[in-house]
Amino acid sequence: MSDKDKEHFNARAGSSYAASIGITHRTTPLKCSWTGDMRVRFSDFQVNEINTDGTVIHLRTIGLGNEGTLKQPQNSESNARNEDSSTPQDEKPQPEQTIEVPQEDVKVLEDLSTAQFAQDLVKLFNYGNGPSSNDTNTATSPVIDDKPKRAQLHQEVRRIFKSRLETTTGHDGVIVANYVSPRKGKKSRGRRGQPGDDEPMGDYLHFTLYKDNRDTMDAANQIARLLRVKPQIIGYAGTKDRRASTTQRCSVRHQRKRALAGLNGKLWGISTGDYEYQEQPIHLGQLLGNEFVITLKNCKMAGETAAQSPSERLASMKNNVEPALKHMSSHGWINYFGHQRFGTHDVGTHQVGKLILGDDFEAAVNALLQYDPEIAAKAEAGQVPDEPSKKDDALRHLACMLFQTGKDLNRAVKVIPRRFAAESCILRHLTRMGKNSARDFAGAITHITRGLRSMYLHAYQSHVWNHAASQRYALHGNKVAKGDLVISDGETQPAAAERERDQDGDEVINPVEDEEDAPLRARALTEEEAASGKYTIYDIVLPSPGYDVIYPDNEIGQFYQEFMGREENGSLDPHKMRRLRREFSLPGRYRKLMQRFLVEPTVEFKLYEDDTEQMHPTDLDLINGAKKNGIQGKRKRDEDDRGPAKKIKADDGEGQAEAKMETANSKQDATSSNGAEANTETELPAEPTKIAVVVKFQLASSAYATVTLRELMGDRLDEATPSDEGVSNS
């Protein structure tokens, strides 16, 4: 990757754009701002979905288990397994493969019944269908009089043991579990009714999707194409970054494990595994959040000098970053919507949303079909890049040019790449009936898929919210003020499964039939309540504009009116968000002003030399055995000549000094038998000069990793507004 193509995370350089989308404040004191290259390799940005129960999802087995199995990372707290919980092997001959049951699941069973019954269930699961026919394939619980507890126990047994244990309750309150042989269940059938795998089959096959440098929707479309099904039947809780290594749970209807496993190896950058049949699909929003492991390379602090040694720079970076991360963990930061919310094209998605809400559909269409004349001209002349993504971009510019100039409308429809869904929908609609549909701009916008339409409107709401959040923090900082909004007493957020979500984890824009159906209600604090100390900054919410929300009863409420009323912001009224077209009516929603980590974050600092070096293993690396005595990532250098990169503890340079001493001692021992070699081989290798920072944290589903990094790394606000530090400590 060339330097031009690198995504250089430099909040300084992007501060003017950040200000344009409302990101203007930081709450974390930082000794010195710093920069780093993000996604030099796409595996430098790793995302693992967090299930609603708090467990981090990892790909553990590829396919049906023959391709490889993930070994548990040594330091993983979320998914630790009890290695001493194996079932005694003298009870029955051991089967070919023992399936380990997570200790946290065993604990759930123990809490609902007894430790003995839990162990009996585990034993039954692994040995109930063993070769010894003299043992009874059952497990019996003690008397459980609590009916809700019995119902929960039935559900947990079915979940934990993947419906292989069948439980029944007797009249005396005793639960009896039986092992269900796969051949005793109903046979699964393929889509055409042919016999399939000999095992019980639910309506939905849940699986873990691992992808490298692929978009979630693109991966789902490719899987659907090979399975010969519609992409809509593949469900997932949220979309994950394209230029990243990501892991998430998905579901597909009426498919067999073997059919899905057979796709492994046929699709570039995609692996599936950990299959499980369930009765319900996975919906958008069914996740707690995401765990990020982000490697920032070529890290530099403002004011660094060439006279400083790498070890000194590393120690300075550590002393700068660690206190900031600790402060973020305890105090949080402003819950801004990130840059990706507003798109990557010259015309932001929020600007398209503004035009739609202003009923200027022609301008919205022109904004979506904007093109670069130079790129389009080259593409028309046949100068199209070979790289698939760049080729698609060039063809998009060509298609938009052909349509906008009226050169060749039919060719425009044929040329536009499918992955540009909005442009494709618009071009197809405006050309399908010749001149009769060429001016139906409103119809063209409504023909864009619902998810994309929602994205444009959400982006405008997010744009307003960001500016309102900055104004709120500028006026009051961490203090609770009269008129601030909090969620009404007695109001609770609906369960994740009950909420319809978009690709960012936010509720999908869809007007409610009855105003009483709104998911949340908020109220303004009185002056006495604000001063009482009962509420903190973490209780404060701000609304995104809509007809079903209230606005702060103070100057921030007035700011919504003034800001949205500006001509550049659409000349809109926040109190009039209903539209004649129902799909463009916005109910609005509430969002916490401040964001915090779900668990304590961690950070590592490393000296290295080669930018292609991988600093943290992906799930696929672990399955393939890439982690063995350290990360054996892709390296251009010859390790025999320069040695593998060492993990530096950055403890005042002592770790680096010890590493140097070990290298010197090993070379001296290796050459002591040859005096001539000893004189030439004792020279120490050059110390790596580049710094990498590997930060690991968990965020809620609607939070943004890029906003978190900006808070951690700083920008020019550190010099421009020193009062921020005082506010953050108030």
XYZ file of C-alpha atoms in Angstrom:
730
model
C 0.000 0.000 0.000
C 1.383 3.402 -0.930
C 1.592 6.234 1.540
C -1.168 7.973 -0.400
C -3.539 5.054 0.100
C -2.892 4.695 3.838
C -5.631 5.807 6.182
C -3.665 8.204 8.359
C -5.567 8.829 11.550
C -4.625 12.425 12.208
C -7.285 14.368 14.053
C -5.301 17.568 13.420
C -5.531 17.290 9.647
C -9.197 16.378 9.778
C -10.299 18.869 12.427
C -11.950 21.238 9.917
C -14.084 18.408 8.541
C -14.798 17.193 12.073
C -16.036 20.677 12.958
C -18.295 20.678 9.886
C -20.108 17.605 11.218
C -20.276 18.961 14.759
C -17.301 17.214 16.383
C -15.561 20.092 18.147
C -14.929 19.099 21.775
C -12.867 16.642 23.754
C -13.263 15.833 27.445
C -10.016 13.920 28.043
C -6.841 15.702 29.210
C -3.829 14.705 27.109
C -0.230 15.774 27.603
C 0.415 15.862 23.884
C -1.587 14.973 20.776
C -0.267 12.143 18.624
C -0.906 10.540 15.263
C -0.734 7.068 13.746
C -1.491 5.093 10.589
C -4.658 3.039 10.895
C -5.352 -0.049 8.736
C -1.937 -0.290 7.116
C -3.165 -3.874 6.926
C -6.875 -4.526 7.186
C -6.100 -6.984 10.014
C -4.837 -3.978 12.002
C -8.523 -3.225 12.579
C -10.279 -6.181 14.222
C -13.932 -6.236 15.272
C -15.669 -9.009 17.199
C -19.375 -8.774 17.897
C -20.546 -8.897 21.518
C -23.635 -11.007 22.082
C -26.561 -9.753 24.134
C -25.336 -11.848 27.066
C -21.969 -10.048 27.040
C -19.871 -12.810 25.480
C -17.473 -11.866 22.701
C -18.081 -13.874 19.527
C -15.059 -15.652 18.046
C -14.812 -18.073 15.151
C -13.779 -21.319 16.822
C -14.315 -23.955 14.153
C -14.288 -23.589 10.387
C -16.904 -25.613 8.543
C -17.886 -28.907 10.120
C -14.709 -29.082 12.166
C -12.293 -30.748 9.769
C -10.694 -27.513 8.593
C -9.443 -26.317 11.964
C -10.431 -25.427 15.500
C -9.650 -22.254 17.369
C -7.523 -22.554 20.468
C -8.639 -20.255 23.257
C -6.398 -17.184 23.668
C -4.552 -17.227 26.976
C -5.662 -13.765 28.070
C -9.286 -13.784 26.922
C -11.481 -13.031 29.925
C -14.829 -12.938 28.151
C -14.616 -16.435 26.709
C -12.474 -18.290 29.248
C -13.078 -22.004 29.480
C -12.646 -24.189 32.527
C -9.961 -26.666 31.557
C -10.610 -28.792 34.643
C -14.290 -29.423 33.910
C -13.788 -32.537 31.764
C -16.083 -35.402 32.607
C -14.582 -38.442 34.395
C -13.532 -40.936 31.779
C -14.105 -44.124 33.781
C -17.885 -43.800 33.569
C -18.060 -44.775 29.906
C -15.709 -45.350 27.027
C -14.683 -41.928 25.713
C -16.271 -40.941 22.393
C -14.183 -39.860 19.466
C -14.591 -36.172 20.273
C -15.388 -34.554 23.621
C -17.312 -31.305 23.288
C -16.224 -28.833 25.939
C -19.028 -26.931 27.666
C -18.178 -23.339 28.667
C -17.797 -22.942 32.406
C -20.151 -19.958 32.437
C -22.870 -22.194 30.975
C -22.188 -24.854 33.601
C -22.535 -22.133 36.253
C -25.948 -21.170 34.847
C -27.120 -24.769 35.200
C -25.738 -24.990 38.732
C -27.575 -21.820 39.763
C -30.858 -23.168 38.390
C -30.502 -26.649 39.898
C -27.477 -28.256 41.570
C -23.809 -28.789 40.726
C -24.411 -32.544 40.500
C -27.246 -32.191 37.979
C -25.155 -29.778 35.919
C -22.285 -32.275 35.763
C -24.713 -35.090 34.927
C -26.010 -33.060 31.995
C -22.496 -32.420 30.718
C -21.693 -36.113 31.052
C -24.914 -37.051 29.275
C -24.177 -34.623 26.463
C -20.758 -36.112 25.773
C -21.336 -39.767 26.671
C -25.068 -40.395 26.531
C -24.770 -41.904 23.088
C -21.580 -43.825 23.827
C -21.016 -47.455 22.947
C -21.874 -48.807 26.385
C -25.481 -49.949 26.199
C -25.679 -50.928 29.894
C -25.875 -47.276 31.084
C -29.108 -45.333 31.024
C -28.959 -42.226 28.853
C -30.738 -39.956 31.342
C -29.982 -37.371 33.993
C -32.412 -36.515 36.810
C -32.634 -33.281 38.759
C -33.709 -32.819 42.374
C -37.231 -31.528 43.018
C -37.642 -27.992 41.664
C -40.851 -26.374 42.934
C -40.246 -22.996 41.296
C -42.117 -23.175 37.970
C -40.391 -20.156 36.323
C -37.028 -21.614 37.309
C -37.969 -24.954 35.730
C -39.019 -23.180 32.525
C -35.733 -21.296 32.423
C -33.818 -24.518 33.034
C -35.564 -26.174 30.080
C -34.565 -23.252 27.853
C -30.963 -23.181 29.034
C -30.514 -26.921 28.534
C -31.864 -26.627 25.007
C -29.564 -23.678 24.272
C -26.388 -24.982 25.877
C -26.601 -28.487 24.479
C -27.942 -27.461 21.059
C -31.231 -29.378 21.425
C -29.383 -32.695 21.841
C -30.795 -33.081 25.367
C -34.564 -33.405 25.717
C -36.020 -32.438 29.098
C -39.397 -33.276 30.625
C -40.942 -32.401 33.989
C -42.663 -35.004 36.113
C -45.618 -34.395 38.456
C -43.235 -34.212 41.423
C -41.229 -31.289 39.967
C -38.298 -33.465 38.906
C -36.745 -32.749 35.514
C -35.508 -35.725 33.493
C -33.074 -35.188 30.615
C -32.629 -37.681 27.788
C -30.012 -37.757 25.075
C -31.604 -37.415 21.641
C -29.669 -39.319 19.021
C -29.361 -37.434 15.717
C -30.994 -40.336 13.903
C -33.962 -40.193 16.289
C -34.763 -36.591 15.323
C -36.346 -35.441 12.135
C -34.119 -35.392 9.126
C -33.295 -32.025 7.704
C -34.199 -31.480 4.131
C -32.646 -29.316 1.479
C -34.539 -26.578 -0.281
C -35.938 -29.070 -2.781
C -37.062 -31.546 -0.136
C -34.165 -33.954 -0.498
C -32.897 -35.781 2.602
C -30.126 -33.884 4.347
C -28.032 -34.227 7.499
C -29.278 -36.841 9.960
C -29.818 -34.443 12.868
C -32.589 -32.336 14.369
C -33.029 -29.190 12.337
C -34.552 -25.867 13.304
C -35.956 -23.348 10.884
C -32.793 -21.240 11.047
C -29.147 -22.180 10.862
C -27.067 -19.808 12.987
C -23.381 -19.525 12.111
C -20.314 -17.424 12.807
C -19.161 -15.313 9.877
C -15.508 -14.292 9.724
C -14.448 -11.951 6.947
C -11.306 -10.145 5.840
C -11.599 -6.910 3.872
C -15.210 -7.590 2.916
C -18.417 -5.704 3.594
C -21.073 -7.558 5.603
C -23.796 -7.059 3.003
C -21.412 -8.062 0.228
C -20.464 -11.232 2.127
C -24.137 -12.053 2.715
C -24.926 -11.498 -0.962
C -22.100 -13.792 -2.069
C -23.180 -16.540 0.326
C -26.801 -16.189 -0.832
C -25.751 -16.399 -4.470
C -23.933 -19.699 -3.979
C -26.758 -21.092 -1.835
C -29.217 -19.907 -4.495
C -31.370 -18.053 -2.003
C -32.422 -14.440 -1.598
C -29.992 -12.287 0.410
C -32.885 -11.129 2.597
C -33.072 -14.502 4.364
C -29.550 -14.049 5.758
C -29.854 -12.208 9.046
C -27.228 -10.408 11.085
C -27.231 -8.112 14.104
C -25.201 -5.332 12.484
C -22.838 -4.546 9.645
C -19.098 -4.533 10.268
C -16.319 -2.488 8.682
C -15.082 -3.551 5.245
C -11.363 -2.810 5.665
C -11.064 -4.958 8.758
C -11.012 -8.508 10.101
C -14.402 -9.052 11.702
C -16.409 -11.809 13.376
C -20.168 -11.879 13.910
C -23.157 -14.219 14.196
C -25.548 -14.644 11.275
C -28.547 -16.802 10.431
C -29.962 -18.321 7.263
C -33.323 -20.004 6.793
C -33.863 -23.639 5.788
C -30.245 -24.553 5.110
C -28.087 -27.482 6.159
C -24.752 -27.240 7.889
C -23.059 -29.214 5.170
C -24.285 -26.862 2.429
C -22.957 -23.794 4.220
C -19.712 -25.495 5.207
C -19.149 -26.394 1.561
C -18.777 -22.718 0.707
C -15.586 -22.358 2.737
C -12.728 -21.931 0.321
C -14.997 -20.838 -2.517
C -15.358 -17.255 -1.334
C -12.319 -15.044 -0.922
C -11.930 -13.568 2.543
C -14.941 -15.337 4.058
C -15.087 -18.264 6.488
C -18.057 -19.743 8.336
C -18.392 -22.187 11.193
C -19.841 -22.888 14.648
C -23.197 -23.930 13.192
C -26.276 -24.280 15.366
C -29.953 -24.749 14.530
C -32.398 -22.334 16.145
C -36.088 -21.588 15.859
C -35.647 -17.824 15.427
C -33.487 -15.749 13.052
C -30.967 -13.075 13.981
C -32.292 -9.535 13.609
C -30.599 -6.155 13.340
C -29.832 -4.825 16.789
C -29.489 -8.193 18.543
C -26.077 -7.361 19.960
C -24.672 -5.622 22.999
C -21.849 -3.977 21.063
C -18.468 -4.714 19.521
C -14.963 -5.437 20.755
C -12.218 -3.627 18.850
C -8.520 -4.443 18.647
C -6.957 -1.590 16.672
C -3.280 -1.312 15.773
C -1.979 2.173 15.040
C 1.423 2.164 13.334
C 4.072 4.854 12.790
C 2.821 6.559 15.931
C 4.363 9.952 16.656
C 3.793 12.607 19.276
C 3.768 16.308 18.507
C 7.142 17.826 19.346
C 9.208 14.654 18.899
C 12.878 15.234 18.061
C 15.330 13.141 16.093
C 17.681 13.170 19.075
C 15.346 10.920 21.082
C 16.051 7.189 20.960
C 13.248 4.779 20.045
C 13.121 3.568 23.661
C 12.758 7.129 24.915
C 9.991 7.876 22.432
C 8.255 4.641 23.398
C 8.371 5.514 27.106
C 7.052 9.022 26.365
C 4.208 7.588 24.304
C 3.296 5.213 27.119
C 3.323 8.007 29.706
C 1.123 10.082 27.426
C -1.456 7.529 26.327
C -2.041 5.412 29.426
C -3.301 8.245 31.676
C -5.605 9.462 28.888
C -7.090 5.999 28.411
C -7.566 5.657 32.167
C -9.368 8.995 32.261
C -11.634 7.918 29.393
C -12.444 4.694 31.226
C -13.616 6.519 34.334
C -15.051 9.745 32.874
C -16.223 8.825 29.365
C -16.388 11.165 26.364
C -18.965 12.916 24.186
C -21.037 10.336 22.334
C -20.590 11.821 18.854
C -21.691 10.121 15.657
C -18.526 9.230 13.717
C -17.294 10.310 10.288
C -18.542 7.149 8.564
C -22.090 8.166 9.459
C -21.790 10.968 6.932
C -20.320 9.055 3.994
C -17.089 9.273 2.016
C -18.262 11.048 -1.149
C -17.999 14.764 -1.876
C -21.667 15.152 -0.990
C -22.278 13.793 2.507
C -25.189 11.501 3.306
C -26.514 14.132 5.732
C -26.674 16.624 2.867
C -28.749 14.193 0.821
C -31.014 13.711 3.841
C -31.416 17.477 4.186
C -32.578 17.737 0.564
C -35.049 14.877 0.962
C -36.541 16.415 4.107
C -36.821 19.710 2.251
C -38.778 17.948 -0.537
C -36.096 18.938 -3.060
C -35.963 15.507 -4.677
C -34.335 16.672 -7.910
C -31.409 18.140 -5.987
C -31.191 14.928 -3.933
C -30.988 12.829 -7.112
C -28.326 15.107 -8.586
C -26.339 14.887 -5.364
C -26.414 11.090 -5.458
C -25.436 11.046 -9.143
C -22.591 13.532 -8.774
C -19.454 12.505 -10.671
C -15.889 13.565 -11.443
C -15.644 14.534 -15.149
C -11.952 13.593 -15.352
C -12.460 10.107 -13.921
C -15.539 9.580 -16.088
C -13.677 10.645 -19.246
C -10.835 8.214 -18.558
C -13.309 5.393 -17.937
C -15.124 6.185 -21.185
C -11.776 5.985 -22.979
C -11.184 2.518 -21.496
C -8.709 3.623 -18.819
C -10.233 1.607 -15.990
C -8.112 0.419 -13.016
C -7.616 -3.320 -12.530
C -8.255 -3.250 -8.782
C -11.936 -4.253 -8.312
C -12.923 -1.472 -5.893
C -11.231 1.251 -7.940
C -12.685 -0.201 -11.120
C -16.185 -0.005 -9.649
C -15.608 3.585 -8.588
C -14.519 4.539 -12.098
C -17.541 2.832 -13.656
C -19.827 4.658 -11.226
C -18.463 8.009 -12.404
C -18.891 6.881 -16.013
C -22.502 5.762 -15.509
C -23.464 8.989 -13.733
C -21.831 11.032 -16.497
C -23.613 9.102 -19.249
C -26.966 9.751 -17.570
C -26.443 13.343 -16.433
C -25.208 14.452 -19.859
C -27.838 12.392 -21.676
C -25.177 10.611 -23.784
C -26.416 7.065 -23.346
C -29.106 6.351 -20.753
C -29.312 2.634 -21.469
C -25.558 2.178 -21.189
C -25.586 4.089 -17.895
C -27.929 1.477 -16.400
C -25.771 -1.363 -17.726
C -22.468 0.138 -16.583
C -23.349 1.094 -12.998
C -21.865 -1.530 -10.596
C -24.410 -3.338 -8.472
C -22.749 -2.419 -5.211
C -23.808 1.215 -5.758
C -27.365 0.363 -4.831
C -28.763 3.900 -4.556
C -27.409 4.990 -7.931
C -28.604 1.746 -9.533
C -32.151 2.188 -8.203
C -32.304 5.803 -9.379
C -30.983 5.082 -12.865
C -33.293 2.104 -13.390
C -36.344 4.102 -12.324
C -35.550 7.219 -14.334
C -34.924 5.249 -17.541
C -37.516 2.501 -17.353
C -40.294 4.442 -19.145
C -38.292 6.890 -21.229
C -39.347 10.512 -20.904
C -42.373 9.590 -18.789
C -40.193 8.688 -15.833
C -37.114 10.843 -16.527
C -38.424 13.644 -14.270
C -39.962 11.484 -11.522
C -37.310 12.383 -8.969
C -39.541 11.703 -5.953
C -40.312 8.248 -7.313
C -36.617 7.617 -7.896
C -35.821 8.420 -4.257
C -38.611 6.168 -2.975
C -37.315 3.336 -5.160
C -34.057 3.349 -3.203
C -34.103 0.541 -0.677
C -35.596 1.387 2.683
C -32.312 0.882 4.512
C -30.490 3.407 2.328
C -33.294 5.955 2.570
C -33.161 5.625 6.323
C -29.397 6.109 6.234
C -29.717 9.524 4.556
C -32.343 10.717 7.016
C -30.455 9.318 9.987
C -27.325 11.114 8.820
C -29.120 14.459 8.864
C -30.452 13.758 12.356
C -26.930 12.782 13.453
C -25.525 15.990 11.979
C -27.931 18.056 14.071
C -27.327 15.909 17.168
C -23.541 16.338 16.965
C -23.827 20.115 16.775
C -26.338 20.160 19.639
C -24.044 17.982 21.771
C -21.106 20.312 21.150
C -23.230 23.331 22.041
C -24.483 21.633 25.201
C -20.960 20.773 26.348
C -19.631 24.235 25.474
C -22.272 25.880 27.668
C -22.426 23.540 30.659
C -19.562 21.040 30.483
C -20.099 18.183 32.955
C -22.640 20.107 35.030
C -26.315 19.171 35.028
C -28.410 22.177 34.012
C -32.038 23.144 34.342
C -33.981 21.940 31.304
C -31.630 19.050 30.526
C -33.456 15.908 29.417
C -33.396 12.569 31.229
C -35.348 9.411 30.502
C -38.626 9.512 32.404
C -38.829 7.544 35.636
C -40.247 4.085 35.066
C -39.329 4.100 31.373
C -37.004 1.312 30.294
C -35.326 0.577 26.998
C -37.000 -2.328 25.188
C -35.007 -5.532 24.796
C -32.644 -5.571 21.824
C -34.688 -8.231 20.063
C -37.786 -6.005 20.256
C -36.178 -3.042 18.489
C -35.739 -2.717 14.763
C -32.240 -1.407 14.037
C -30.219 -0.042 11.170
C -26.693 -0.950 10.152
C -25.244 1.328 12.836
C -27.224 -0.148 15.696
C -29.724 2.709 15.880
C -33.456 2.279 15.616
C -34.717 2.185 12.041
C -36.698 5.257 11.007
C -40.265 4.036 10.791
C -43.133 6.153 12.059
C -45.121 4.550 14.874
C -48.832 4.069 14.363
C -49.642 5.486 17.771
C -47.647 8.070 19.660
C -47.995 5.962 22.786
C -45.898 3.270 21.091
C -42.710 5.388 21.216
C -39.931 3.319 22.791
C -38.687 5.996 25.203
C -40.018 9.077 26.928
C -37.914 11.890 28.312
C -38.605 14.860 30.542
C -36.852 18.106 31.396
C -35.227 18.581 34.799
C -36.364 21.359 37.079
C -33.840 23.737 38.592
C -34.164 21.947 41.938
C -33.594 18.533 40.363
C -30.567 19.762 38.435
C -28.991 21.061 41.651
C -29.952 18.051 43.788
C -27.025 15.837 42.767
C -29.381 12.981 41.939
C -28.561 13.234 38.240
C -25.154 13.280 36.547
C -23.880 14.035 33.073
C -24.253 10.311 32.269
C -28.046 10.571 32.685
C -28.435 13.412 30.185
C -29.897 12.625 26.758
C -30.334 14.752 23.655
C -32.956 14.129 20.974
C -32.399 13.638 17.299
C -34.994 15.780 15.480
C -38.408 14.175 15.207
C -42.113 14.576 15.791
C -42.186 12.175 18.740
C -39.501 13.720 20.952
C -39.291 16.756 23.196
C -36.409 19.211 23.193
C -34.417 20.543 26.180
C -36.237 23.270 28.061
C -33.302 25.667 27.927
C -31.005 27.370 25.423
C -30.179 23.991 23.807
C -33.810 23.587 22.790
C -33.614 27.019 21.191
C -30.373 25.959 19.454
C -32.213 23.145 17.610
C -34.673 25.716 16.230
C -31.989 28.195 15.207
C -29.520 25.634 13.774
C -32.001 23.667 11.670
C -33.614 26.893 10.474
C -30.428 28.073 8.775
C -30.533 27.934 4.972
C -27.397 25.783 4.799
C -29.106 23.276 7.100
C -32.305 23.027 5.089
C -34.439 25.799 6.644
C -36.239 23.077 8.582
C -38.376 23.226 11.731
C -37.505 20.629 14.428
C -41.137 20.732 15.612
C -42.504 19.860 12.166
C -40.919 16.554 11.203
C -43.946 14.816 9.708
C -44.070 14.602 5.918
C -46.787 13.795 3.385
C -44.716 10.796 2.371
C -44.902 8.552 5.407
C -41.460 7.023 4.840
C -39.857 10.445 5.268
C -41.553 11.265 8.571
C -39.122 11.185 11.461
C -40.248 10.208 14.977
C -36.791 10.951 16.431
C -35.051 9.243 19.324
C -32.914 9.975 22.367
C -29.188 9.396 22.675
C -26.959 9.609 25.736
C -24.742 12.681 25.734
C -21.762 10.742 27.118
C -20.298 7.358 26.162
C -18.187 4.942 28.216
C -16.420 1.622 27.658
C -18.342 -1.567 28.403
C -15.292 -3.087 30.132
C -11.857 -1.826 31.126
C -9.760 -1.121 27.997
C -6.157 -2.231 27.501
C -3.242 -0.837 25.504
C 0.125 -2.229 24.370
C 3.159 -0.394 22.993
C 5.610 -2.033 20.597
C 8.761 -1.145 18.708
C 8.883 -2.573 15.194
C 10.420 -1.941 11.799
C 8.225 -3.499 9.108
C 4.781 -1.968 8.484
C 3.493 -5.301 7.158
C 4.052 -6.937 10.540
C 0.872 -8.135 12.204
C 0.691 -7.151 15.849
C -2.362 -9.085 17.049
C -3.758 -12.439 15.827
C -7.121 -12.637 14.130
C -9.509 -15.520 14.776
C -8.352 -17.085 11.526
C -4.714 -16.769 12.592
C -5.456 -18.701 15.760
C -7.300 -21.409 13.885
C -4.480 -21.750 11.375
C -1.904 -21.982 14.126
C -0.415 -18.563 13.390
C -0.005 -17.877 17.074
C 2.896 -19.925 18.379
C 5.362 -18.388 20.810
C 4.235 -14.949 19.632
C 2.622 -13.662 16.502
C 4.042 -15.089 13.308
C 2.414 -12.568 11.035
C 3.394 -11.655 7.528
C 6.876 -10.133 7.489
C 9.037 -8.984 4.632
C 12.216 -9.179 6.614
C 14.194 -12.399 7.039
C 13.912 -13.400 10.687
C 17.103 -15.419 10.489
C 19.007 -12.204 9.763
C 17.158 -9.701 11.917
C 15.207 -11.768 14.419
C 11.483 -11.660 15.195
C 9.980 -8.452 16.535
C 9.905 -8.346 20.312
C 7.064 -7.138 22.448
C 8.325 -4.177 24.467
C 7.008 -3.542 27.943
C 8.184 0.092 27.852
C 9.162 0.029 31.533
C 11.732 2.858 31.422
C 13.636 1.050 28.683
C 14.531 -1.965 30.822
C 12.693 -4.412 28.575
C 14.562 -3.155 25.523
C 17.887 -3.318 27.367
C 17.193 -6.910 28.385
C 16.264 -7.807 24.790
C 19.538 -6.336 23.558
C 21.500 -8.220 26.210
C 19.827 -11.517 25.290
C 20.608 -10.948 21.599
C 24.234 -10.130 22.354
C 24.655 -13.146 24.639
C 23.107 -15.545 22.133
C 25.372 -14.305 19.333
C 28.433 -14.528 21.558
C 27.578 -18.121 22.507
C 26.975 -19.056 18.894
C 30.334 -17.739 17.743
C 32.570 -18.515 20.726
C 33.918 -21.636 19.032
C 35.197 -19.596 16.092
C 37.338 -16.612 17.000
C 37.159 -15.094 13.532
C 33.380 -15.156 13.597
C 33.307 -13.816 17.139
C 35.023 -10.638 16.016
C 32.561 -9.986 13.188
C 29.262 -11.233 14.635
C 29.123 -9.449 18.000
C 27.631 -6.288 16.488
C 24.128 -5.730 17.856
C 21.232 -5.487 15.396
C 19.773 -2.050 14.844
C 17.031 -1.117 17.282
C 13.558 -0.942 15.669
C 12.618 2.687 15.230
C 8.845 2.662 14.662
C 6.186 2.665 17.378
C 2.902 0.756 17.262
C 0.067 1.237 19.745
C -2.424 -1.638 20.057
C -5.586 -0.609 21.882
C -8.406 -2.975 22.823
C -11.819 -1.801 23.994
C -15.518 -2.646 23.933
C -18.214 -0.207 22.837
C -21.999 -0.252 22.797
C -23.600 -0.914 19.417
C -24.312 2.740 18.603
C -20.848 4.048 19.599
C -18.048 4.808 17.132
C -14.469 3.536 17.350
C -13.160 6.488 15.323
C -14.648 8.928 17.832
C -13.014 6.940 20.625
C -9.620 7.126 18.895
C -9.955 10.853 18.321
C -10.639 11.313 22.019
C -7.570 9.244 22.890
C -5.219 10.828 20.338
C -6.202 14.477 20.584
C -6.223 17.287 18.047
C -5.532 21.012 17.798
C -8.169 21.674 20.465
C -5.466 20.824 23.010
C -3.716 24.080 22.127
C -6.757 26.145 21.144
C -9.055 25.502 24.099
C -7.093 24.672 27.252
C -10.264 25.178 29.283
C -11.456 21.758 28.114
C -9.151 20.103 30.604
C -10.617 22.071 33.473
C -14.152 21.247 32.380
C -13.394 17.542 32.167
C -12.131 17.479 35.737
C -15.058 19.387 37.210
